[in-house]
């Protein structure tokens, strides 16, 4: 049977998990050297959601994280990066090194899209109310609306709704509000929708029978959010870890390694938490990049797809 193993020793976020799955789909496709051709079926499935946001688009390309090649996925609304902090971030006019990034002079980012763009400043997935926001119910309605969700499969709709439900329940618990009152900033909500729905669509294309993941690295220190500095792991992450009994690793890395969206995705899909399982044969390895590029360890999620004996 096909078993997916997610190596979360560097943590996990929505874009890292999505990138790792798309990378495996690329490797298993008939055109592994042409990433856009390889992921065309995925792009077709999520196109309706991209078009539901005026100016919505994505960029996909290979980057390096501590010397390791990985696939990076970014979502944009016009020329604004739909970042995971919850607020729109205008794109600079030319490539610039972001604070906290440590690239050598020979480190180049190649994003294949209709619009070339630089690497964005690293941000994180915290959802707070701003001037414009979407309630969780609005997002769930969008995901299950056949007209707006376009070609998203029923299985992907169901998984995406489950992930958003997990995320919403954690946020409601942390903020002391009802699930109906949970809201996301408008631009940040688009990023979350695409990370989660995009992952759900890609994940079902893998055709796996079982999902295993390593204990997850949380990170350390603080992260800047709308209401000031928050300790890592953030309250929403801790709530998901508690509710779904997710084990954590003893690896200590600086910064926020596990985000709320990453935790919610893992909570929804993982059948068993353990080191890499025994495979009769390894089929593919995919690597998804996060926004940061710390020196200590490659900021990636690795997905190892293999054939394992039936249990």
mmCIF file of C-alpha atoms in Angstrom:
data_model
loop_
_atom_site.group_PDB
_atom_site.id
_atom_site.type_symbol
_atom_site.label_atom_id
_atom_site.label_comp_id
_atom_site.label_asym_id
_atom_site.label_seq_id
_atom_site.Cartn_x
_atom_site.Cartn_y
_atom_site.Cartn_z
ATOM 1 C CA UNK A 1 0.000 0.000 0.000
ATOM 2 C CA UNK A 2 1.062 3.605 -0.591
ATOM 3 C CA UNK A 3 2.185 5.256 2.636
ATOM 4 C CA UNK A 4 3.112 8.917 3.049
ATOM 5 C CA UNK A 5 5.677 9.901 5.678
ATOM 6 C CA UNK A 6 6.002 13.590 6.591
ATOM 7 C CA UNK A 7 9.326 14.531 8.173
ATOM 8 C CA UNK A 8 8.398 17.469 10.410
ATOM 9 C CA UNK A 9 11.758 17.769 12.180
ATOM 10 C CA UNK A 10 11.947 21.404 11.024
ATOM 11 C CA UNK A 11 8.308 22.073 11.882
ATOM 12 C CA UNK A 12 5.423 22.484 9.460
ATOM 13 C CA UNK A 13 3.367 25.245 7.876
ATOM 14 C CA UNK A 14 0.697 25.292 5.208
ATOM 15 C CA UNK A 15 3.040 26.280 2.395
ATOM 16 C CA UNK A 16 5.714 23.761 3.456
ATOM 17 C CA UNK A 17 3.237 20.875 3.513
ATOM 18 C CA UNK A 18 1.651 21.924 0.212
ATOM 19 C CA UNK A 19 5.049 22.304 -1.432
ATOM 20 C CA UNK A 20 6.152 18.835 -0.321
ATOM 21 C CA UNK A 21 3.061 17.180 -1.820
ATOM 22 C CA UNK A 22 3.300 19.116 -5.088
ATOM 23 C CA UNK A 23 6.963 18.137 -5.309
ATOM 24 C CA UNK A 24 6.055 14.441 -5.067
ATOM 25 C CA UNK A 25 3.310 14.904 -7.677
ATOM 26 C CA UNK A 26 5.929 16.527 -9.909
ATOM 27 C CA UNK A 27 8.347 13.613 -9.474
ATOM 28 C CA UNK A 28 5.641 11.037 -10.199
ATOM 29 C CA UNK A 29 4.358 12.896 -13.263
ATOM 30 C CA UNK A 30 5.297 12.300 -16.885
ATOM 31 C CA UNK A 31 7.063 15.700 -16.976
ATOM 32 C CA UNK A 32 9.125 15.954 -13.749
ATOM 33 C CA UNK A 33 11.433 18.595 -15.243
ATOM 34 C CA UNK A 34 8.517 20.936 -16.020
ATOM 35 C CA UNK A 35 6.960 21.754 -12.672
ATOM 36 C CA UNK A 36 4.022 23.711 -14.077
ATOM 37 C CA UNK A 37 3.111 21.014 -16.564
ATOM 38 C CA UNK A 38 3.495 18.418 -13.812
ATOM 39 C CA UNK A 39 1.081 20.152 -11.442
ATOM 40 C CA UNK A 40 -1.402 21.223 -14.145
ATOM 41 C CA UNK A 41 -4.150 18.875 -12.843
ATOM 42 C CA UNK A 42 -3.783 20.430 -9.377
ATOM 43 C CA UNK A 43 -3.843 23.940 -10.827
ATOM 44 C CA UNK A 44 -7.005 23.092 -12.746
ATOM 45 C CA UNK A 45 -8.689 21.817 -9.572
ATOM 46 C CA UNK A 46 -7.906 24.941 -7.506
ATOM 47 C CA UNK A 47 -8.461 27.434 -10.343
ATOM 48 C CA UNK A 48 -11.993 28.237 -9.221
ATOM 49 C CA UNK A 49 -10.800 29.278 -5.766
ATOM 50 C CA UNK A 50 -7.994 31.368 -7.256
ATOM 51 C CA UNK A 51 -10.519 33.127 -9.477
ATOM 52 C CA UNK A 52 -12.889 33.688 -6.538
ATOM 53 C CA UNK A 53 -10.483 36.395 -5.323
ATOM 54 C CA UNK A 54 -10.035 39.280 -7.804
ATOM 55 C CA UNK A 55 -6.368 39.305 -8.756
ATOM 56 C CA UNK A 56 -5.734 35.957 -7.066
ATOM 57 C CA UNK A 57 -2.752 34.045 -8.419
ATOM 58 C CA UNK A 58 0.044 31.752 -7.319
ATOM 59 C CA UNK A 59 3.748 31.370 -7.987
ATOM 60 C CA UNK A 60 5.675 28.135 -7.827
ATOM 61 C CA UNK A 61 9.420 27.588 -8.038
ATOM 62 C CA UNK A 62 12.559 25.961 -6.694
ATOM 63 C CA UNK A 63 14.449 27.605 -3.834
ATOM 64 C CA UNK A 64 17.298 26.610 -1.523
ATOM 65 C CA UNK A 65 16.895 26.179 2.220
ATOM 66 C CA UNK A 66 20.252 25.660 3.982
ATOM 67 C CA UNK A 67 21.560 24.218 0.734
ATOM 68 C CA UNK A 68 18.597 21.885 0.171
ATOM 69 C CA UNK A 69 16.484 22.337 -2.966
ATOM 70 C CA UNK A 70 12.771 22.608 -2.241
ATOM 71 C CA UNK A 71 9.523 23.669 -3.885
ATOM 72 C CA UNK A 72 8.061 26.992 -2.710
ATOM 73 C CA UNK A 73 4.428 28.011 -3.186
ATOM 74 C CA UNK A 74 3.241 31.611 -2.795
ATOM 75 C CA UNK A 75 -0.204 33.143 -3.221
ATOM 76 C CA UNK A 76 -0.904 36.737 -4.242
ATOM 77 C CA UNK A 77 -3.818 39.119 -4.537
ATOM 78 C CA UNK A 78 -2.738 41.405 -7.353
ATOM 79 C CA UNK A 79 0.742 42.608 -6.375
ATOM 80 C CA UNK A 80 0.159 41.950 -2.683
ATOM 81 C CA UNK A 81 1.534 38.824 -1.079
ATOM 82 C CA UNK A 82 -1.247 36.990 0.759
ATOM 83 C CA UNK A 83 0.961 36.459 3.773
ATOM 84 C CA UNK A 84 0.341 34.206 6.753
ATOM 85 C CA UNK A 85 0.415 37.029 9.300
ATOM 86 C CA UNK A 86 -3.023 38.114 8.217
ATOM 87 C CA UNK A 87 -2.230 41.433 6.551
ATOM 88 C CA UNK A 88 -1.362 42.216 2.958
ATOM 89 C CA UNK A 89 2.309 42.887 2.301
ATOM 90 C CA UNK A 90 3.107 45.081 -0.720
ATOM 91 C CA UNK A 91 5.763 43.582 -2.959
ATOM 92 C CA UNK A 92 9.040 45.513 -3.158
ATOM 93 C CA UNK A 93 10.000 46.783 -6.608
ATOM 94 C CA UNK A 94 13.188 44.706 -6.743
ATOM 95 C CA UNK A 95 14.515 41.628 -4.962
ATOM 96 C CA UNK A 96 15.698 42.347 -1.449
ATOM 97 C CA UNK A 97 16.974 40.145 1.330
ATOM 98 C CA UNK A 98 14.403 39.800 4.077
ATOM 99 C CA UNK A 99 15.334 40.208 7.746
ATOM 100 C CA UNK A 100 16.300 36.868 9.190
ATOM 101 C CA UNK A 101 17.301 35.375 5.817
ATOM 102 C CA UNK A 102 20.907 34.310 5.305
ATOM 103 C CA UNK A 103 21.484 33.689 1.613
ATOM 104 C CA UNK A 104 24.868 33.585 -0.026
ATOM 105 C CA UNK A 105 25.571 35.837 -2.963
ATOM 106 C CA UNK A 106 25.036 32.903 -5.319
ATOM 107 C CA UNK A 107 21.592 32.013 -3.934
ATOM 108 C CA UNK A 108 18.928 32.658 -6.539
ATOM 109 C CA UNK A 109 15.179 32.157 -6.352
ATOM 110 C CA UNK A 110 13.489 30.970 -9.522
ATOM 111 C CA UNK A 111 9.725 31.366 -9.433
ATOM 112 C CA UNK A 112 7.918 30.351 -12.596
ATOM 113 C CA UNK A 113 4.863 32.524 -12.990
ATOM 114 C CA UNK A 114 3.448 35.105 -15.320
ATOM 115 C CA UNK A 115 4.799 37.726 -12.909
ATOM 116 C CA UNK A 116 8.356 37.505 -11.615
ATOM 117 C CA UNK A 117 8.614 38.455 -7.964
ATOM 118 C CA UNK A 118 11.165 38.400 -5.148
ATOM 119 C CA UNK A 119 11.123 36.251 -2.056
ATOM 120 C CA UNK A 120 8.738 37.726 0.491
ATOM 121 C CA UNK A 121 9.507 38.760 4.026
ATOM 122 C CA UNK A 122 8.851 35.830 6.380
ATOM 123 C CA UNK A 123 5.532 35.956 8.138
ATOM 124 C CA UNK A 124 3.473 33.550 10.171
ATOM 125 C CA UNK A 125 -0.067 32.256 10.349
ATOM 126 C CA UNK A 126 -1.919 34.187 13.043
ATOM 127 C CA UNK A 127 -5.467 35.258 12.306
ATOM 128 C CA UNK A 128 -6.773 38.422 13.935
ATOM 129 C CA UNK A 129 -9.499 40.901 13.136
ATOM 130 C CA UNK A 130 -8.595 43.875 10.947
ATOM 131 C CA UNK A 131 -10.667 46.340 8.979
ATOM 132 C CA UNK A 132 -11.743 43.683 6.495
ATOM 133 C CA UNK A 133 -12.241 40.098 7.554
ATOM 134 C CA UNK A 134 -14.042 36.885 6.734
ATOM 135 C CA UNK A 135 -15.806 34.757 9.273
ATOM 136 C CA UNK A 136 -15.058 31.055 9.397
ATOM 137 C CA UNK A 137 -18.601 30.312 8.228
ATOM 138 C CA UNK A 138 -18.029 32.386 5.089
ATOM 139 C CA UNK A 139 -14.887 30.404 4.283
ATOM 140 C CA UNK A 140 -16.601 27.056 4.840
ATOM 141 C CA UNK A 141 -19.460 28.177 2.598
ATOM 142 C CA UNK A 142 -16.961 29.144 -0.106
ATOM 143 C CA UNK A 143 -15.235 25.759 0.104
ATOM 144 C CA UNK A 144 -18.479 23.824 -0.253
ATOM 145 C CA UNK A 145 -20.093 26.061 -2.890
ATOM 146 C CA UNK A 146 -19.834 24.203 -6.196
ATOM 147 C CA UNK A 147 -20.068 27.446 -8.177
ATOM 148 C CA UNK A 148 -17.338 29.300 -6.258
ATOM 149 C CA UNK A 149 -15.073 26.356 -5.453
ATOM 150 C CA UNK A 150 -15.036 25.436 -9.130
ATOM 151 C CA UNK A 151 -13.398 22.100 -9.843
ATOM 152 C CA UNK A 152 -12.403 21.242 -6.279
ATOM 153 C CA UNK A 153 -13.235 17.574 -5.726
ATOM 154 C CA UNK A 154 -15.734 16.495 -3.087
ATOM 155 C CA UNK A 155 -12.921 14.754 -1.177
ATOM 156 C CA UNK A 156 -10.782 17.899 -1.206
ATOM 157 C CA UNK A 157 -13.747 20.033 -0.100
ATOM 158 C CA UNK A 158 -14.367 17.691 2.821
ATOM 159 C CA UNK A 159 -10.727 17.629 3.945
ATOM 160 C CA UNK A 160 -10.303 21.402 3.588
ATOM 161 C CA UNK A 161 -13.461 21.999 5.638
ATOM 162 C CA UNK A 162 -12.185 19.606 8.316
ATOM 163 C CA UNK A 163 -8.839 21.414 8.514
ATOM 164 C CA UNK A 164 -10.520 24.817 8.771
ATOM 165 C CA UNK A 165 -12.804 23.401 11.468
ATOM 166 C CA UNK A 166 -9.789 22.262 13.506
ATOM 167 C CA UNK A 167 -8.143 25.651 13.075
ATOM 168 C CA UNK A 168 -11.349 27.498 13.944
ATOM 169 C CA UNK A 169 -11.983 25.446 17.085
ATOM 170 C CA UNK A 170 -8.457 26.175 18.324
ATOM 171 C CA UNK A 171 -8.797 29.906 17.668
ATOM 172 C CA UNK A 172 -12.216 29.997 19.333
ATOM 173 C CA UNK A 173 -10.819 28.274 22.420
ATOM 174 C CA UNK A 174 -7.840 30.615 22.624
ATOM 175 C CA UNK A 175 -9.845 33.806 22.130
ATOM 176 C CA UNK A 176 -12.828 32.760 24.233
ATOM 177 C CA UNK A 177 -15.371 33.163 21.457
ATOM 178 C CA UNK A 178 -17.780 30.940 19.575
ATOM 179 C CA UNK A 179 -16.823 29.158 16.366
ATOM 180 C CA UNK A 180 -19.180 31.482 14.486
ATOM 181 C CA UNK A 181 -17.241 34.516 15.765
ATOM 182 C CA UNK A 182 -13.842 33.342 14.529
ATOM 183 C CA UNK A 183 -12.682 35.592 11.710
ATOM 184 C CA UNK A 184 -9.698 35.994 9.421
ATOM 185 C CA UNK A 185 -8.266 39.121 7.837
ATOM 186 C CA UNK A 186 -9.446 39.310 4.229
ATOM 187 C CA UNK A 187 -6.068 38.969 2.492
ATOM 188 C CA UNK A 188 -4.667 36.528 5.037
ATOM 189 C CA UNK A 189 -7.843 34.472 4.686
ATOM 190 C CA UNK A 190 -7.149 34.022 0.968
ATOM 191 C CA UNK A 191 -3.700 32.660 1.754
ATOM 192 C CA UNK A 192 -5.139 30.257 4.322
ATOM 193 C CA UNK A 193 -7.875 29.134 1.922
ATOM 194 C CA UNK A 194 -5.350 28.422 -0.811
ATOM 195 C CA UNK A 195 -2.814 26.728 1.486
ATOM 196 C CA UNK A 196 -5.488 24.490 2.987
ATOM 197 C CA UNK A 197 -7.655 23.832 -0.076
ATOM 198 C CA UNK A 198 -4.554 23.551 -2.246
ATOM 199 C CA UNK A 199 -3.092 21.002 0.133
ATOM 200 C CA UNK A 200 -6.365 19.061 0.281
ATOM 201 C CA UNK A 201 -6.551 18.866 -3.517
ATOM 202 C CA UNK A 202 -2.913 17.807 -3.895
ATOM 203 C CA UNK A 203 -3.064 15.339 -1.007
ATOM 204 C CA UNK A 204 -5.958 13.399 -2.526
ATOM 205 C CA UNK A 205 -4.048 13.152 -5.797
ATOM 206 C CA UNK A 206 -1.346 11.165 -3.961
ATOM 207 C CA UNK A 207 -3.724 8.251 -3.458
ATOM 208 C CA UNK A 208 -2.218 7.190 -0.133
ATOM 209 C CA UNK A 209 -3.701 4.556 2.163
ATOM 210 C CA UNK A 210 -1.907 5.652 5.334
ATOM 211 C CA UNK A 211 -0.135 8.751 6.643
ATOM 212 C CA UNK A 212 2.709 8.708 9.151
ATOM 213 C CA UNK A 213 4.514 11.763 10.536
ATOM 214 C CA UNK A 214 7.482 12.348 12.788
ATOM 215 C CA UNK A 215 7.116 14.183 16.096
ATOM 216 C CA UNK A 216 6.942 17.883 15.243
ATOM 217 C CA UNK A 217 9.527 20.541 16.050
ATOM 218 C CA UNK A 218 7.865 23.601 17.576
ATOM 219 C CA UNK A 219 10.548 26.290 17.535
ATOM 220 C CA UNK A 220 11.420 28.737 20.283
ATOM 221 C CA UNK A 221 11.416 32.395 21.239
ATOM 222 C CA UNK A 222 8.667 34.768 20.209
ATOM 223 C CA UNK A 223 6.805 35.715 17.060
ATOM 224 C CA UNK A 224 5.314 39.116 16.250
ATOM 225 C CA UNK A 225 1.541 39.107 15.861
ATOM 226 C CA UNK A 226 -1.143 41.784 15.567
ATOM 227 C CA UNK A 227 -1.497 42.038 19.352
ATOM 228 C CA UNK A 228 2.230 42.092 20.070
ATOM 229 C CA UNK A 229 4.808 39.409 20.744
ATOM 230 C CA UNK A 230 3.577 35.867 21.325
ATOM 231 C CA UNK A 231 5.569 33.009 22.804
ATOM 232 C CA UNK A 232 6.365 30.033 20.577
ATOM 233 C CA UNK A 233 4.527 27.689 20.343
ATOM 234 C CA UNK A 234 1.571 30.022 20.019
ATOM 235 C CA UNK A 235 -1.660 29.364 21.941
ATOM 236 C CA UNK A 236 -3.562 28.060 18.897
ATOM 237 C CA UNK A 237 -0.773 25.591 18.115
ATOM 238 C CA UNK A 238 -0.704 24.362 21.717
ATOM 239 C CA UNK A 239 -4.479 23.874 21.660
ATOM 240 C CA UNK A 240 -4.277 21.730 18.503
ATOM 241 C CA UNK A 241 -1.385 19.724 19.971
ATOM 242 C CA UNK A 242 -3.476 19.083 23.087
ATOM 243 C CA UNK A 243 -6.733 18.270 21.343
ATOM 244 C CA UNK A 244 -5.186 15.853 18.833
ATOM 245 C CA UNK A 245 -2.390 14.430 21.012
ATOM 246 C CA UNK A 246 0.335 15.419 18.585
ATOM 247 C CA UNK A 247 3.816 14.495 19.880
ATOM 248 C CA UNK A 248 6.625 17.036 19.719
ATOM 249 C CA UNK A 249 10.316 16.512 19.038
ATOM 250 C CA UNK A 250 13.221 17.411 21.315
ATOM 251 C CA UNK A 251 14.878 19.469 18.565
ATOM 252 C CA UNK A 252 15.281 23.144 19.501
ATOM 253 C CA UNK A 253 15.312 25.645 16.654
ATOM 254 C CA UNK A 254 14.887 29.438 16.751
ATOM 255 C CA UNK A 255 11.656 31.073 15.647
ATOM 256 C CA UNK A 256 8.207 29.694 14.918
ATOM 257 C CA UNK A 257 8.552 26.267 13.293
ATOM 258 C CA UNK A 258 5.024 24.874 13.670
ATOM 259 C CA UNK A 259 2.227 27.233 12.631
ATOM 260 C CA UNK A 260 -1.494 26.877 13.396
ATOM 261 C CA UNK A 261 -2.300 25.937 9.796
ATOM 262 C CA UNK A 262 0.502 23.384 9.723
ATOM 263 C CA UNK A 263 -0.716 21.862 12.984
ATOM 264 C CA UNK A 264 -4.332 21.752 11.755
ATOM 265 C CA UNK A 265 -3.376 19.997 8.508
ATOM 266 C CA UNK A 266 -1.344 17.379 10.354
ATOM 267 C CA UNK A 267 -4.135 16.849 12.895
ATOM 268 C CA UNK A 268 -6.537 16.083 10.050
ATOM 269 C CA UNK A 269 -4.430 13.649 8.025
ATOM 270 C CA UNK A 270 -1.932 11.782 10.233
ATOM 271 C CA UNK A 271 -2.798 8.214 11.227
ATOM 272 C CA UNK A 272 0.329 7.495 13.250
ATOM 273 C CA UNK A 273 3.179 9.500 14.790
ATOM 274 C CA UNK A 274 6.555 7.764 14.626
ATOM 275 C CA UNK A 275 9.975 7.895 12.944
ATOM 276 C CA UNK A 276 10.122 6.862 9.313
ATOM 277 C CA UNK A 277 8.260 3.569 8.816
ATOM 278 C CA UNK A 278 9.597 0.464 7.117
ATOM 279 C CA UNK A 279 9.105 0.624 3.356
ATOM 280 C CA UNK A 280 9.448 -2.251 0.945
ATOM 281 C CA UNK A 281 10.282 0.379 -1.643
ATOM 282 C CA UNK A 282 10.579 4.159 -1.629
ATOM 283 C CA UNK A 283 8.695 5.701 -4.544
ATOM 284 C CA UNK A 284 9.428 9.423 -4.291
ATOM 285 C CA UNK A 285 10.730 12.165 -2.040
ATOM 286 C CA UNK A 286 9.312 15.689 -2.120
ATOM 287 C CA UNK A 287 10.509 18.780 -0.285
ATOM 288 C CA UNK A 288 8.415 21.861 0.519
ATOM 289 C CA UNK A 289 10.037 25.133 1.584
ATOM 290 C CA UNK A 290 8.986 27.625 4.225
ATOM 291 C CA UNK A 291 9.587 31.359 3.930
ATOM 292 C CA UNK A 292 12.504 31.590 6.347
ATOM 293 C CA UNK A 293 16.008 30.360 5.566
ATOM 294 C CA UNK A 294 17.750 29.875 8.929
ATOM 295 C CA UNK A 295 21.309 28.582 9.113
ATOM 296 C CA UNK A 296 20.642 25.963 11.773
ATOM 297 C CA UNK A 297 18.556 23.518 9.717
ATOM 298 C CA UNK A 298 16.830 23.439 6.351
ATOM 299 C CA UNK A 299 13.400 25.031 6.791
ATOM 300 C CA UNK A 300 11.537 22.326 4.885
ATOM 301 C CA UNK A 301 9.013 19.537 5.216
ATOM 302 C CA UNK A 302 10.085 16.320 3.508
ATOM 303 C CA UNK A 303 7.467 13.932 2.189
ATOM 304 C CA UNK A 304 8.638 10.378 1.561
ATOM 305 C CA UNK A 305 6.180 8.265 -0.392
ATOM 306 C CA UNK A 306 6.692 4.540 -0.245
ATOM 307 C CA UNK A 307 5.207 1.114 -0.691
ATOM 308 C CA UNK A 308 4.632 -0.702 2.605
ATOM 309 C CA UNK A 309 3.241 -4.097 3.515
ATOM 310 C CA UNK A 310 -0.451 -4.308 4.319
ATOM 311 C CA UNK A 311 -1.125 -4.360 8.059
#
